[in-house]
C-alpha cells in the first residue's frame, strides 16, 4: 500500500516535468490528423510543416502557462521579515566603565605530579 502511494506521489511531482513529453507523444501519435486538420500551414505543402507549427505553438503555450504559474507561486509566497527596525539607538563610543564592587580574581595553581613511574615501565619478560 505504501509503495502505491509513493508511486502516485512521485508521478504527481514529476507530472509538470513530463508535460512537454506528453505533448510530443500526442503529436507523434496523431501526426496525420494534426497535419491535415490543425496545421496552420496545411494549405502550403511546399513548407513541409506537417504539423510542426502546431507542436511548437502547443509547447510555447505550455511553457507560458508554467512560467505564469511559477511567477504566481513566487508572488504569493509570504515574506518573513527577519530584521525589524527598532527605535533604539546605541552608542558604542569608548567611555569609562565604573564597577560598583571591586573585581576580585582568585587563581590557585596546585602542583600535580602524574604517576609516571607506574605508566612507563617496560613489559615483563616471560621465561617460556
Backbone as XML, in Angstrom:
<?xml version="1.0"?>
<chain id="A" units="angstrom">
  <residue number="1" name="UNK">
    <atom name="N" x="0.826" y="-1.194" z="0.000"/>
    <atom name="CA" x="0.000" y="0.000" z="0.000"/>
    <atom name="C" x="0.869" y="1.257" z="0.000"/>
  </residue>
  <residue number="2" name="UNK">
    <atom name="N" x="1.941" y="1.215" z="0.813"/>
    <atom name="CA" x="2.827" y="2.376" z="0.880"/>
    <atom name="C" x="3.526" y="2.618" z="-0.452"/>
  </residue>
  <residue number="3" name="UNK">
    <atom name="N" x="3.901" y="1.548" z="-1.119"/>
    <atom name="CA" x="4.604" y="1.714" z="-2.394"/>
    <atom name="C" x="3.671" y="2.307" z="-3.451"/>
  </residue>
  <residue number="4" name="UNK">
    <atom name="N" x="2.395" y="1.962" z="-3.410"/>
    <atom name="CA" x="1.435" y="2.537" z="-4.357"/>
    <atom name="C" x="1.298" y="4.031" z="-4.117"/>
  </residue>
  <residue number="5" name="UNK">
    <atom name="N" x="1.191" y="4.417" z="-2.864"/>
    <atom name="CA" x="1.093" y="5.837" z="-2.527"/>
    <atom name="C" x="2.370" y="6.561" z="-2.925"/>
  </residue>
  <residue number="6" name="UNK">
    <atom name="N" x="3.503" y="5.920" z="-2.709"/>
    <atom name="CA" x="4.784" y="6.530" z="-3.081"/>
    <atom name="C" x="4.856" y="6.755" z="-4.588"/>
  </residue>
  <residue number="7" name="UNK">
    <atom name="N" x="4.408" y="5.777" z="-5.371"/>
    <atom name="CA" x="4.421" y="5.937" z="-6.828"/>
    <atom name="C" x="3.457" y="7.025" z="-7.286"/>
  </residue>
  <residue number="8" name="UNK">
    <atom name="N" x="2.311" y="7.121" z="-6.657"/>
    <atom name="CA" x="1.343" y="8.167" z="-7.016"/>
    <atom name="C" x="1.917" y="9.543" z="-6.711"/>
  </residue>
  <residue number="9" name="UNK">
    <atom name="N" x="2.537" y="9.692" z="-5.543"/>
    <atom name="CA" x="3.154" y="10.978" z="-5.197"/>
    <atom name="C" x="4.309" y="11.316" z="-6.128"/>
  </residue>
  <residue number="10" name="UNK">
    <atom name="N" x="5.102" y="10.336" z="-6.475"/>
    <atom name="CA" x="6.207" y="10.552" z="-7.399"/>
    <atom name="C" x="5.699" y="11.002" z="-8.766"/>
  </residue>
  <residue number="11" name="UNK">
    <atom name="N" x="4.644" y="10.367" z="-9.242"/>
    <atom name="CA" x="4.054" y="10.755" z="-10.527"/>
    <atom name="C" x="3.480" y="12.166" z="-10.459"/>
  </residue>
  <residue number="12" name="UNK">
    <atom name="N" x="2.852" y="12.505" z="-9.332"/>
    <atom name="CA" x="2.280" y="13.846" z="-9.192"/>
    <atom name="C" x="3.371" y="14.910" z="-9.165"/>
  </residue>
  <residue number="13" name="UNK">
    <atom name="N" x="4.500" y="14.574" z="-8.562"/>
    <atom name="CA" x="5.603" y="15.542" z="-8.509"/>
    <atom name="C" x="6.255" y="15.696" z="-9.880"/>
  </residue>
  <residue number="14" name="UNK">
    <atom name="N" x="6.376" y="14.600" z="-10.609"/>
    <atom name="CA" x="7.063" y="14.638" z="-11.894"/>
    <atom name="C" x="6.161" y="15.049" z="-13.053"/>
  </residue>
  <residue number="15" name="UNK">
    <atom name="N" x="4.876" y="15.150" z="-12.844"/>
    <atom name="CA" x="3.943" y="15.465" z="-13.922"/>
    <atom name="C" x="4.262" y="16.787" z="-14.629"/>
  </residue>
  <residue number="16" name="UNK">
    <atom name="N" x="4.536" y="17.876" z="-13.912"/>
    <atom name="CA" x="4.871" y="19.109" z="-14.642"/>
    <atom name="C" x="6.143" y="18.983" z="-15.479"/>
  </residue>
  <residue number="17" name="UNK">
    <atom name="N" x="7.068" y="18.160" z="-15.040"/>
    <atom name="CA" x="8.300" y="17.975" z="-15.789"/>
    <atom name="C" x="8.057" y="17.159" z="-17.048"/>
  </residue>
  <residue number="18" name="UNK">
    <atom name="N" x="7.151" y="16.198" z="-16.961"/>
    <atom name="CA" x="6.881" y="15.314" z="-18.088"/>
    <atom name="C" x="5.808" y="15.857" z="-19.027"/>
  </residue>
  <residue number="19" name="UNK">
    <atom name="N" x="5.220" y="16.989" z="-18.713"/>
    <atom name="CA" x="4.135" y="17.547" z="-19.510"/>
    <atom name="C" x="4.531" y="17.805" z="-20.966"/>
  </residue>
  <residue number="20" name="UNK">
    <atom name="N" x="5.690" y="18.418" z="-21.248"/>
    <atom name="CA" x="6.058" y="18.595" z="-22.666"/>
    <atom name="C" x="6.246" y="17.275" z="-23.401"/>
  </residue>
  <residue number="21" name="UNK">
    <atom name="N" x="6.711" y="16.247" z="-22.715"/>
    <atom name="CA" x="6.873" y="14.943" z="-23.356"/>
    <atom name="C" x="5.523" y="14.349" z="-23.728"/>
  </residue>
  <residue number="22" name="UNK">
    <atom name="N" x="4.515" y="14.616" z="-22.916"/>
    <atom name="CA" x="3.169" y="14.155" z="-23.251"/>
    <atom name="C" x="2.641" y="14.828" z="-24.502"/>
  </residue>
  <residue number="23" name="UNK">
    <atom name="N" x="2.929" y="16.105" z="-24.642"/>
    <atom name="CA" x="2.507" y="16.841" z="-25.838"/>
    <atom name="C" x="3.218" y="16.295" z="-27.079"/>
  </residue>
  <residue number="24" name="UNK">
    <atom name="N" x="4.501" y="16.022" z="-26.936"/>
    <atom name="CA" x="5.259" y="15.478" z="-28.067"/>
    <atom name="C" x="4.741" y="14.082" z="-28.430"/>
  </residue>
  <residue number="25" name="UNK">
    <atom name="N" x="4.429" y="13.275" z="-27.420"/>
    <atom name="CA" x="3.890" y="11.932" z="-27.686"/>
    <atom name="C" x="2.535" y="12.035" z="-28.395"/>
  </residue>
  <residue number="26" name="UNK">
    <atom name="N" x="1.690" y="12.970" z="-27.946"/>
    <atom name="CA" x="0.392" y="13.176" z="-28.607"/>
    <atom name="C" x="0.597" y="13.579" z="-30.060"/>
  </residue>
  <residue number="27" name="UNK">
    <atom name="N" x="1.583" y="14.439" z="-30.300"/>
    <atom name="CA" x="1.883" y="14.878" z="-31.663"/>
    <atom name="C" x="2.340" y="13.696" z="-32.524"/>
  </residue>
  <residue number="28" name="UNK">
    <atom name="N" x="3.217" y="12.853" z="-31.977"/>
    <atom name="CA" x="3.717" y="11.708" z="-32.748"/>
    <atom name="C" x="2.597" y="10.717" z="-33.067"/>
  </residue>
  <residue number="29" name="UNK">
    <atom name="N" x="1.689" y="10.491" z="-32.113"/>
    <atom name="CA" x="0.607" y="9.534" z="-32.329"/>
    <atom name="C" x="-0.448" y="10.045" z="-33.312"/>
  </residue>
  <residue number="30" name="UNK">
    <atom name="N" x="-0.681" y="11.356" z="-33.314"/>
    <atom name="CA" x="-1.744" y="11.936" z="-34.138"/>
    <atom name="C" x="-1.184" y="12.867" z="-35.213"/>
  </residue>
  <residue number="31" name="UNK">
    <atom name="N" x="-0.029" y="12.535" z="-35.743"/>
    <atom name="CA" x="0.649" y="13.410" z="-36.699"/>
    <atom name="C" x="-0.182" y="13.645" z="-37.965"/>
  </residue>
  <residue number="32" name="UNK">
    <atom name="N" x="-0.797" y="12.615" z="-38.491"/>
    <atom name="CA" x="-1.570" y="12.766" z="-39.738"/>
    <atom name="C" x="-2.777" y="13.676" z="-39.519"/>
  </residue>
  <residue number="33" name="UNK">
    <atom name="N" x="-3.499" y="13.465" z="-38.427"/>
    <atom name="CA" x="-4.672" y="14.303" z="-38.137"/>
    <atom name="C" x="-4.257" y="15.758" z="-37.933"/>
  </residue>
  <residue number="34" name="UNK">
    <atom name="N" x="-3.184" y="15.963" z="-37.193"/>
    <atom name="CA" x="-2.723" y="17.330" z="-36.930"/>
    <atom name="C" x="-2.285" y="17.997" z="-38.231"/>
  </residue>
  <residue number="35" name="UNK">
    <atom name="N" x="-1.565" y="17.264" z="-39.083"/>
    <atom name="CA" x="-1.094" y="17.833" z="-40.348"/>
    <atom name="C" x="-2.251" y="18.188" z="-41.282"/>
  </residue>
  <residue number="36" name="UNK">
    <atom name="N" x="-3.317" y="17.380" z="-41.274"/>
    <atom name="CA" x="-4.435" y="17.620" z="-42.198"/>
    <atom name="C" x="-5.443" y="18.629" z="-41.663"/>
  </residue>
  <residue number="37" name="UNK">
    <atom name="N" x="-5.670" y="18.649" z="-40.337"/>
    <atom name="CA" x="-6.766" y="19.454" z="-39.799"/>
    <atom name="C" x="-6.272" y="20.668" z="-39.003"/>
  </residue>
  <residue number="38" name="UNK">
    <atom name="N" x="-5.317" y="20.492" z="-38.135"/>
    <atom name="CA" x="-4.933" y="21.540" z="-37.187"/>
    <atom name="C" x="-3.737" y="22.388" z="-37.617"/>
  </residue>
  <residue number="39" name="UNK">
    <atom name="N" x="-2.998" y="21.958" z="-38.610"/>
    <atom name="CA" x="-1.793" y="22.674" z="-39.037"/>
    <atom name="C" x="-2.150" y="24.014" z="-39.665"/>
  </residue>
  <residue number="40" name="UNK">
    <atom name="N" x="-1.401" y="25.042" z="-39.291"/>
    <atom name="CA" x="-1.653" y="26.379" z="-39.842"/>
    <atom name="C" x="-1.173" y="26.483" z="-41.289"/>
  </residue>
  <residue number="41" name="UNK">
    <atom name="N" x="-0.196" y="25.676" z="-41.654"/>
    <atom name="CA" x="0.380" y="25.731" z="-42.999"/>
    <atom name="C" x="-0.088" y="24.568" z="-43.872"/>
  </residue>
  <residue number="42" name="UNK">
    <atom name="N" x="-1.274" y="24.017" z="-43.623"/>
    <atom name="CA" x="-1.740" y="22.855" z="-44.386"/>
    <atom name="C" x="-2.052" y="23.222" z="-45.838"/>
  </residue>
  <residue number="43" name="UNK">
    <atom name="N" x="-2.295" y="24.484" z="-46.121"/>
    <atom name="CA" x="-2.594" y="24.914" z="-47.490"/>
    <atom name="C" x="-1.321" y="25.227" z="-48.271"/>
  </residue>
  <residue number="44" name="UNK">
    <atom name="N" x="-0.179" y="25.148" z="-47.580"/>
    <atom name="CA" x="1.107" y="25.412" z="-48.246"/>
    <atom name="C" x="2.013" y="24.182" z="-48.068"/>
  </residue>
  <residue number="45" name="UNK">
    <atom name="N" x="1.816" y="23.145" z="-48.861"/>
    <atom name="CA" x="2.574" y="21.894" z="-48.693"/>
    <atom name="C" x="4.054" y="22.034" z="-49.014"/>
  </residue>
  <residue number="46" name="UNK">
    <atom name="N" x="4.445" y="23.089" z="-49.729"/>
    <atom name="CA" x="5.866" y="23.258" z="-50.062"/>
    <atom name="C" x="6.725" y="23.544" z="-48.829"/>
  </residue>
  <residue number="47" name="UNK">
    <atom name="N" x="6.104" y="23.933" z="-47.701"/>
    <atom name="CA" x="6.853" y="24.211" z="-46.471"/>
    <atom name="C" x="7.223" y="22.925" z="-45.723"/>
  </residue>
  <residue number="48" name="UNK">
    <atom name="N" x="6.543" y="21.831" z="-46.024"/>
    <atom name="CA" x="6.758" y="20.548" z="-45.332"/>
    <atom name="C" x="6.679" y="20.717" z="-43.810"/>
  </residue>
  <residue number="49" name="UNK">
    <atom name="N" x="5.676" y="21.438" z="-43.374"/>
    <atom name="CA" x="5.478" y="21.689" z="-41.942"/>
    <atom name="C" x="4.996" y="20.426" z="-41.232"/>
  </residue>
  <residue number="50" name="UNK">
    <atom name="N" x="4.030" y="19.774" z="-41.799"/>
    <atom name="CA" x="3.476" y="18.516" z="-41.277"/>
    <atom name="C" x="3.054" y="18.620" z="-39.815"/>
  </residue>
  <residue number="51" name="UNK">
    <atom name="N" x="2.554" y="19.768" z="-39.413"/>
    <atom name="CA" x="2.045" y="19.942" z="-38.058"/>
    <atom name="C" x="3.070" y="20.407" z="-37.037"/>
  </residue>
  <residue number="52" name="UNK">
    <atom name="N" x="4.303" y="20.658" z="-37.458"/>
    <atom name="CA" x="5.328" y="21.113" z="-36.521"/>
    <atom name="C" x="5.003" y="22.501" z="-35.964"/>
  </residue>
  <residue number="53" name="UNK">
    <atom name="N" x="4.292" y="23.294" z="-36.734"/>
    <atom name="CA" x="3.877" y="24.615" z="-36.250"/>
    <atom name="C" x="2.895" y="24.461" z="-35.090"/>
  </residue>
  <residue number="54" name="UNK">
    <atom name="N" x="1.996" y="23.472" z="-35.207"/>
    <atom name="CA" x="1.031" y="23.201" z="-34.136"/>
    <atom name="C" x="1.754" y="22.729" z="-32.876"/>
  </residue>
  <residue number="55" name="UNK">
    <atom name="N" x="2.731" y="21.842" z="-33.057"/>
    <atom name="CA" x="3.512" y="21.346" z="-31.921"/>
    <atom name="C" x="4.263" y="22.499" z="-31.244"/>
  </residue>
  <residue number="56" name="UNK">
    <atom name="N" x="4.888" y="23.341" z="-32.035"/>
    <atom name="CA" x="5.635" y="24.474" z="-31.470"/>
    <atom name="C" x="4.696" y="25.409" z="-30.711"/>
  </residue>
  <residue number="57" name="UNK">
    <atom name="N" x="3.510" y="25.647" z="-31.268"/>
    <atom name="CA" x="2.545" y="26.524" z="-30.607"/>
    <atom name="C" x="2.089" y="25.929" z="-29.280"/>
  </residue>
  <residue number="58" name="UNK">
    <atom name="N" x="1.803" y="24.626" z="-29.257"/>
    <atom name="CA" x="1.363" y="23.974" z="-28.017"/>
    <atom name="C" x="2.470" y="23.972" z="-26.960"/>
  </residue>
  <residue number="59" name="UNK">
    <atom name="N" x="3.696" y="23.690" z="-27.387"/>
    <atom name="CA" x="4.811" y="23.705" z="-26.431"/>
    <atom name="C" x="5.032" y="25.116" z="-25.868"/>
  </residue>
  <residue number="60" name="UNK">
    <atom name="N" x="4.876" y="26.127" z="-26.709"/>
    <atom name="CA" x="5.023" y="27.517" z="-26.250"/>
    <atom name="C" x="3.909" y="27.865" z="-25.256"/>
  </residue>
  <residue number="61" name="UNK">
    <atom name="N" x="2.679" y="27.415" z="-25.532"/>
    <atom name="CA" x="1.571" y="27.667" z="-24.609"/>
    <atom name="C" x="1.833" y="27.005" z="-23.256"/>
  </residue>
  <residue number="62" name="UNK">
    <atom name="N" x="2.315" y="25.782" z="-23.277"/>
    <atom name="CA" x="2.614" y="25.091" z="-22.017"/>
    <atom name="C" x="3.707" y="25.816" z="-21.237"/>
  </residue>
  <residue number="63" name="UNK">
    <atom name="N" x="4.740" y="26.264" z="-21.943"/>
    <atom name="CA" x="5.846" y="26.966" z="-21.283"/>
    <atom name="C" x="5.352" y="28.259" z="-20.649"/>
  </residue>
  <residue number="64" name="UNK">
    <atom name="N" x="4.530" y="29.022" z="-21.391"/>
    <atom name="CA" x="3.992" y="30.267" z="-20.852"/>
    <atom name="C" x="3.095" y="30.005" z="-19.645"/>
  </residue>
  <residue number="65" name="UNK">
    <atom name="N" x="2.283" y="28.963" z="-19.724"/>
    <atom name="CA" x="1.402" y="28.614" z="-18.606"/>
    <atom name="C" x="2.223" y="28.230" z="-17.376"/>
  </residue>
  <residue number="66" name="UNK">
    <atom name="N" x="3.256" y="27.437" z="-17.587"/>
    <atom name="CA" x="4.105" y="27.019" z="-16.477"/>
    <atom name="C" x="4.845" y="28.224" z="-15.884"/>
  </residue>
  <residue number="67" name="UNK">
    <atom name="N" x="5.340" y="29.124" z="-16.735"/>
    <atom name="CA" x="6.020" y="30.324" z="-16.238"/>
    <atom name="C" x="5.061" y="31.214" z="-15.454"/>
  </residue>
  <residue number="68" name="UNK">
    <atom name="N" x="3.829" y="31.317" z="-15.931"/>
    <atom name="CA" x="2.823" y="32.127" z="-15.237"/>
    <atom name="C" x="2.508" y="31.532" z="-13.873"/>
  </residue>
  <residue number="69" name="UNK">
    <atom name="N" x="2.320" y="30.209" z="-13.817"/>
    <atom name="CA" x="2.037" y="29.560" z="-12.540"/>
    <atom name="C" x="3.205" y="29.709" z="-11.575"/>
  </residue>
  <residue number="70" name="UNK">
    <atom name="N" x="4.418" y="29.590" z="-12.091"/>
    <atom name="CA" x="5.599" y="29.738" z="-11.244"/>
    <atom name="C" x="5.703" y="31.153" z="-10.698"/>
  </residue>
  <residue number="71" name="UNK">
    <atom name="N" x="5.457" y="32.153" z="-11.564"/>
    <atom name="CA" x="5.547" y="33.535" z="-11.092"/>
    <atom name="C" x="4.448" y="33.839" z="-10.079"/>
  </residue>
  <residue number="72" name="UNK">
    <atom name="N" x="3.249" y="33.251" z="-10.261"/>
    <atom name="CA" x="2.185" y="33.450" z="-9.277"/>
    <atom name="C" x="2.556" y="32.819" z="-7.944"/>
  </residue>
  <residue number="73" name="UNK">
    <atom name="N" x="3.175" y="31.637" z="-7.995"/>
    <atom name="CA" x="3.607" y="30.995" z="-6.752"/>
    <atom name="C" x="4.658" y="31.836" z="-6.048"/>
  </residue>
  <residue number="74" name="UNK">
    <atom name="N" x="5.568" y="32.406" z="-6.810"/>
    <atom name="CA" x="6.628" y="33.227" z="-6.216"/>
    <atom name="C" x="6.035" y="34.480" z="-5.592"/>
  </residue>
  <residue number="75" name="UNK">
    <atom name="N" x="5.074" y="35.088" z="-6.272"/>
    <atom name="CA" x="4.475" y="36.320" z="-5.750"/>
    <atom name="C" x="3.593" y="36.055" z="-4.536"/>
  </residue>
  <residue number="76" name="UNK">
    <atom name="N" x="3.044" y="34.857" z="-4.421"/>
    <atom name="CA" x="2.147" y="34.545" z="-3.313"/>
    <atom name="C" x="2.852" y="33.950" z="-2.101"/>
  </residue>
  <residue number="77" name="UNK">
    <atom name="N" x="4.161" y="33.803" z="-2.162"/>
    <atom name="CA" x="4.902" y="33.276" z="-1.018"/>
    <atom name="C" x="4.944" y="34.347" z="0.065"/>
  </residue>
  <residue number="78" name="UNK">
    <atom name="N" x="4.567" y="33.990" z="1.282"/>
    <atom name="CA" x="4.613" y="35.001" z="2.342"/>
    <atom name="C" x="6.059" y="35.394" z="2.648"/>
  </residue>
  <residue number="79" name="UNK">
    <atom name="N" x="6.228" y="36.674" z="2.926"/>
    <atom name="CA" x="7.553" y="37.204" z="3.214"/>
    <atom name="C" x="7.742" y="37.214" z="4.722"/>
  </residue>
  <residue number="80" name="UNK">
    <atom name="N" x="8.831" y="36.632" z="5.147"/>
    <atom name="CA" x="9.157" y="36.623" z="6.571"/>
    <atom name="C" x="10.227" y="37.674" z="6.795"/>
  </residue>
  <residue number="81" name="UNK">
    <atom name="N" x="9.897" y="38.644" z="7.596"/>
    <atom name="CA" x="10.841" y="39.721" z="7.847"/>
    <atom name="C" x="11.717" y="39.333" z="9.035"/>
  </residue>
  <residue number="82" name="UNK">
    <atom name="N" x="12.998" y="39.188" z="8.761"/>
    <atom name="CA" x="13.913" y="38.740" z="9.791"/>
    <atom name="C" x="14.434" y="39.890" z="10.642"/>
  </residue>
  <residue number="83" name="UNK">
    <atom name="N" x="14.602" y="41.041" z="10.052"/>
    <atom name="CA" x="15.151" y="42.187" z="10.772"/>
    <atom name="C" x="14.108" y="43.296" z="10.810"/>
  </residue>
  <residue number="84" name="UNK">
    <atom name="N" x="13.855" y="43.802" z="11.976"/>
    <atom name="CA" x="12.891" y="44.891" z="12.110"/>
    <atom name="C" x="13.609" y="46.124" z="12.619"/>
  </residue>
  <residue number="85" name="UNK">
    <atom name="N" x="13.256" y="47.272" z="12.105"/>
    <atom name="CA" x="13.897" y="48.487" z="12.614"/>
    <atom name="C" x="13.388" y="48.782" z="14.023"/>
  </residue>
  <residue number="86" name="UNK">
    <atom name="N" x="14.297" y="49.109" z="14.896"/>
    <atom name="CA" x="13.922" y="49.417" z="16.264"/>
    <atom name="C" x="14.183" y="50.900" z="16.529"/>
  </residue>
  <residue number="87" name="UNK">
    <atom name="N" x="13.361" y="51.498" z="17.357"/>
    <atom name="CA" x="13.537" y="52.928" z="17.598"/>
    <atom name="C" x="14.703" y="53.243" z="18.531"/>
  </residue>
  <residue number="88" name="UNK">
    <atom name="N" x="15.426" y="52.227" z="18.963"/>
    <atom name="CA" x="16.521" y="52.458" z="19.887"/>
    <atom name="C" x="17.789" y="52.806" z="19.122"/>
  </residue>
  <residue number="89" name="UNK">
    <atom name="N" x="18.571" y="53.663" z="19.713"/>
    <atom name="CA" x="19.877" y="53.960" z="19.138"/>
    <atom name="C" x="20.936" y="53.557" z="20.157"/>
  </residue>
  <residue number="90" name="UNK">
    <atom name="N" x="21.992" y="52.986" z="19.654"/>
    <atom name="CA" x="23.051" y="52.508" z="20.529"/>
    <atom name="C" x="24.272" y="53.386" z="20.363"/>
  </residue>
  <residue number="91" name="UNK">
    <atom name="N" x="24.939" y="53.612" z="21.473"/>
    <atom name="CA" x="26.135" y="54.428" z="21.452"/>
    <atom name="C" x="27.314" y="53.521" z="21.793"/>
  </residue>
  <residue number="92" name="UNK">
    <atom name="N" x="28.220" y="53.355" z="20.837"/>
    <atom name="CA" x="29.356" y="52.476" z="21.044"/>
    <atom name="C" x="30.659" y="53.258" z="21.227"/>
  </residue>
  <residue number="93" name="UNK">
    <atom name="N" x="30.565" y="54.461" z="21.666"/>
    <atom name="CA" x="31.771" y="55.259" z="21.877"/>
    <atom name="C" x="32.479" y="54.769" z="23.140"/>
  </residue>
  <residue number="94" name="UNK">
    <atom name="N" x="33.811" y="54.770" z="23.106"/>
    <atom name="CA" x="34.530" y="54.333" z="24.302"/>
    <atom name="C" x="34.322" y="55.319" z="25.447"/>
  </residue>
  <residue number="95" name="UNK">
    <atom name="N" x="34.126" y="54.789" z="26.586"/>
    <atom name="CA" x="33.915" y="55.635" z="27.757"/>
    <atom name="C" x="34.486" y="54.955" z="28.981"/>
  </residue>
  <residue number="96" name="UNK">
    <atom name="N" x="34.300" y="55.551" z="30.096"/>
    <atom name="CA" x="34.811" y="54.936" z="31.317"/>
    <atom name="C" x="33.768" y="53.985" z="31.865"/>
  </residue>
  <residue number="97" name="UNK">
    <atom name="N" x="34.251" y="52.889" z="32.413"/>
    <atom name="CA" x="33.371" y="51.897" z="32.996"/>
    <atom name="C" x="33.577" y="51.918" z="34.498"/>
  </residue>
  <residue number="98" name="UNK">
    <atom name="N" x="32.511" y="52.015" z="35.206"/>
    <atom name="CA" x="32.601" y="52.033" z="36.660"/>
    <atom name="C" x="31.970" y="50.770" z="37.216"/>
  </residue>
  <residue number="99" name="UNK">
    <atom name="N" x="32.709" y="50.114" z="38.089"/>
    <atom name="CA" x="32.186" y="48.924" z="38.741"/>
    <atom name="C" x="31.719" y="49.312" z="40.139"/>
  </residue>
  <residue number="100" name="UNK">
    <atom name="N" x="30.645" y="48.770" z="40.574"/>
    <atom name="CA" x="30.127" y="49.089" z="41.911"/>
    <atom name="C" x="30.940" y="48.391" z="42.988"/>
  </residue>
  <residue number="101" name="UNK">
    <atom name="N" x="31.405" y="47.196" z="42.711"/>
    <atom name="CA" x="32.237" y="46.462" z="43.658"/>
    <atom name="C" x="33.575" y="46.205" z="43.005"/>
  </residue>
  <residue number="102" name="UNK">
    <atom name="N" x="34.615" y="46.157" z="43.774"/>
    <atom name="CA" x="35.912" y="45.855" z="43.159"/>
    <atom name="C" x="35.931" y="44.416" z="42.644"/>
  </residue>
  <residue number="103" name="UNK">
    <atom name="N" x="36.553" y="44.222" z="41.507"/>
    <atom name="CA" x="36.625" y="42.906" z="40.896"/>
    <atom name="C" x="37.768" y="42.148" z="41.551"/>
  </residue>
  <residue number="104" name="UNK">
    <atom name="N" x="37.480" y="40.939" z="42.010"/>
    <atom name="CA" x="38.492" y="40.129" z="42.665"/>
    <atom name="C" x="38.693" y="38.858" z="41.852"/>
  </residue>
  <residue number="105" name="UNK">
    <atom name="N" x="39.929" y="38.628" z="41.534"/>
    <atom name="CA" x="40.268" y="37.406" z="40.816"/>
    <atom name="C" x="41.048" y="36.515" z="41.756"/>
  </residue>
  <residue number="106" name="UNK">
    <atom name="N" x="40.740" y="35.261" z="41.744"/>
    <atom name="CA" x="41.457" y="34.324" z="42.586"/>
    <atom name="C" x="41.831" y="33.135" z="41.724"/>
  </residue>
  <residue number="107" name="UNK">
    <atom name="N" x="43.111" y="32.852" z="41.718"/>
    <atom name="CA" x="43.579" y="31.732" z="40.920"/>
    <atom name="C" x="44.570" y="30.952" z="41.754"/>
  </residue>
  <residue number="108" name="UNK">
    <atom name="N" x="44.354" y="29.682" z="41.841"/>
    <atom name="CA" x="45.235" y="28.853" z="42.633"/>
    <atom name="C" x="45.810" y="27.771" z="41.737"/>
  </residue>
  <residue number="109" name="UNK">
    <atom name="N" x="47.133" y="27.693" z="41.696"/>
    <atom name="CA" x="47.812" y="26.693" z="40.903"/>
    <atom name="C" x="48.353" y="25.638" z="41.840"/>
  </residue>
  <residue number="110" name="UNK">
    <atom name="N" x="47.833" y="24.448" z="41.715"/>
    <atom name="CA" x="48.286" y="23.352" z="42.541"/>
    <atom name="C" x="49.330" y="22.553" z="41.795"/>
  </residue>
  <residue number="111" name="UNK">
    <atom name="N" x="50.259" y="21.993" z="42.521"/>
    <atom name="CA" x="51.284" y="21.172" z="41.918"/>
    <atom name="C" x="50.710" y="19.787" z="41.679"/>
  </residue>
  <residue number="112" name="UNK">
    <atom name="N" x="50.906" y="19.263" z="40.467"/>
    <atom name="CA" x="50.377" y="17.964" z="40.124"/>
    <atom name="C" x="51.510" y="17.125" z="39.568"/>
  </residue>
  <residue number="113" name="UNK">
    <atom name="N" x="51.626" y="15.947" z="40.081"/>
    <atom name="CA" x="52.626" y="15.040" z="39.528"/>
    <atom name="C" x="51.913" y="13.776" z="39.079"/>
  </residue>
  <residue number="114" name="UNK">
    <atom name="N" x="52.124" y="13.423" z="37.848"/>
    <atom name="CA" x="51.493" y="12.241" z="37.278"/>
    <atom name="C" x="52.245" y="11.003" z="37.731"/>
  </residue>
  <residue number="115" name="UNK">
    <atom name="N" x="51.590" y="9.905" z="37.857"/>
    <atom name="CA" x="52.265" y="8.671" z="38.261"/>
    <atom name="C" x="53.046" y="8.073" z="37.091"/>
  </residue>
  <residue number="116" name="UNK">
    <atom name="N" x="54.097" y="8.762" z="36.697"/>
    <atom name="CA" x="54.892" y="8.350" z="35.535"/>
    <atom name="C" x="55.585" y="7.024" z="35.790"/>
  </residue>
  <residue number="117" name="UNK">
    <atom name="N" x="56.027" y="6.832" z="37.010"/>
    <atom name="CA" x="56.766" y="5.603" z="37.289"/>
    <atom name="C" x="55.895" y="4.367" z="37.097"/>
  </residue>
  <residue number="118" name="UNK">
    <atom name="N" x="54.595" y="4.484" z="37.286"/>
    <atom name="CA" x="53.706" y="3.337" z="37.097"/>
    <atom name="C" x="53.325" y="3.158" z="35.630"/>
  </residue>
  <residue number="119" name="UNK">
    <atom name="N" x="53.273" y="4.247" z="34.875"/>
    <atom name="CA" x="52.829" y="4.175" z="33.490"/>
    <atom name="C" x="53.937" y="3.758" z="32.533"/>
  </residue>
  <residue number="120" name="UNK">
    <atom name="N" x="55.160" y="4.193" z="32.790"/>
    <atom name="CA" x="56.234" y="3.983" z="31.841"/>
    <atom name="C" x="57.185" y="2.864" z="32.268"/>
  </residue>
  <residue number="121" name="UNK">
    <atom name="N" x="56.672" y="1.742" z="32.547"/>
    <atom name="CA" x="57.510" y="0.583" z="32.877"/>
    <atom name="C" x="57.540" y="-0.337" z="31.666"/>
  </residue>
  <residue number="122" name="UNK">
    <atom name="N" x="58.701" y="-0.914" z="31.404"/>
    <atom name="CA" x="58.758" y="-1.873" z="30.290"/>
    <atom name="C" x="57.994" y="-3.147" z="30.657"/>
  </residue>
  <residue number="123" name="UNK">
    <atom name="N" x="57.471" y="-3.850" z="29.665"/>
    <atom name="CA" x="56.732" y="-5.072" z="29.952"/>
    <atom name="C" x="57.641" y="-6.153" z="30.532"/>
  </residue>
  <residue number="124" name="UNK">
    <atom name="N" x="57.071" y="-6.982" z="31.329"/>
    <atom name="CA" x="57.838" y="-8.074" z="31.937"/>
    <atom name="C" x="58.071" y="-9.162" z="30.911"/>
  </residue>
  <residue number="125" name="UNK">
    <atom name="N" x="59.239" y="-9.738" z="31.002"/>
    <atom name="CA" x="59.563" y="-10.825" z="30.108"/>
    <atom name="C" x="59.144" y="-12.137" z="30.726"/>
  </residue>
  <residue number="126" name="UNK">
    <atom name="N" x="58.558" y="-12.947" z="29.946"/>
    <atom name="CA" x="58.201" y="-14.276" z="30.464"/>
    <atom name="C" x="59.252" y="-15.274" z="30.003"/>
  </residue>
  <residue number="127" name="UNK">
    <atom name="N" x="59.558" y="-16.218" z="30.825"/>
    <atom name="CA" x="60.608" y="-17.186" z="30.527"/>
    <atom name="C" x="60.073" y="-18.414" z="29.808"/>
  </residue>
  <residue number="128" name="UNK">
    <atom name="N" x="59.051" y="-18.342" z="29.143"/>
    <atom name="CA" x="58.529" y="-19.517" z="28.488"/>
    <atom name="C" x="58.983" y="-19.653" z="27.071"/>
  </residue>
</chain>
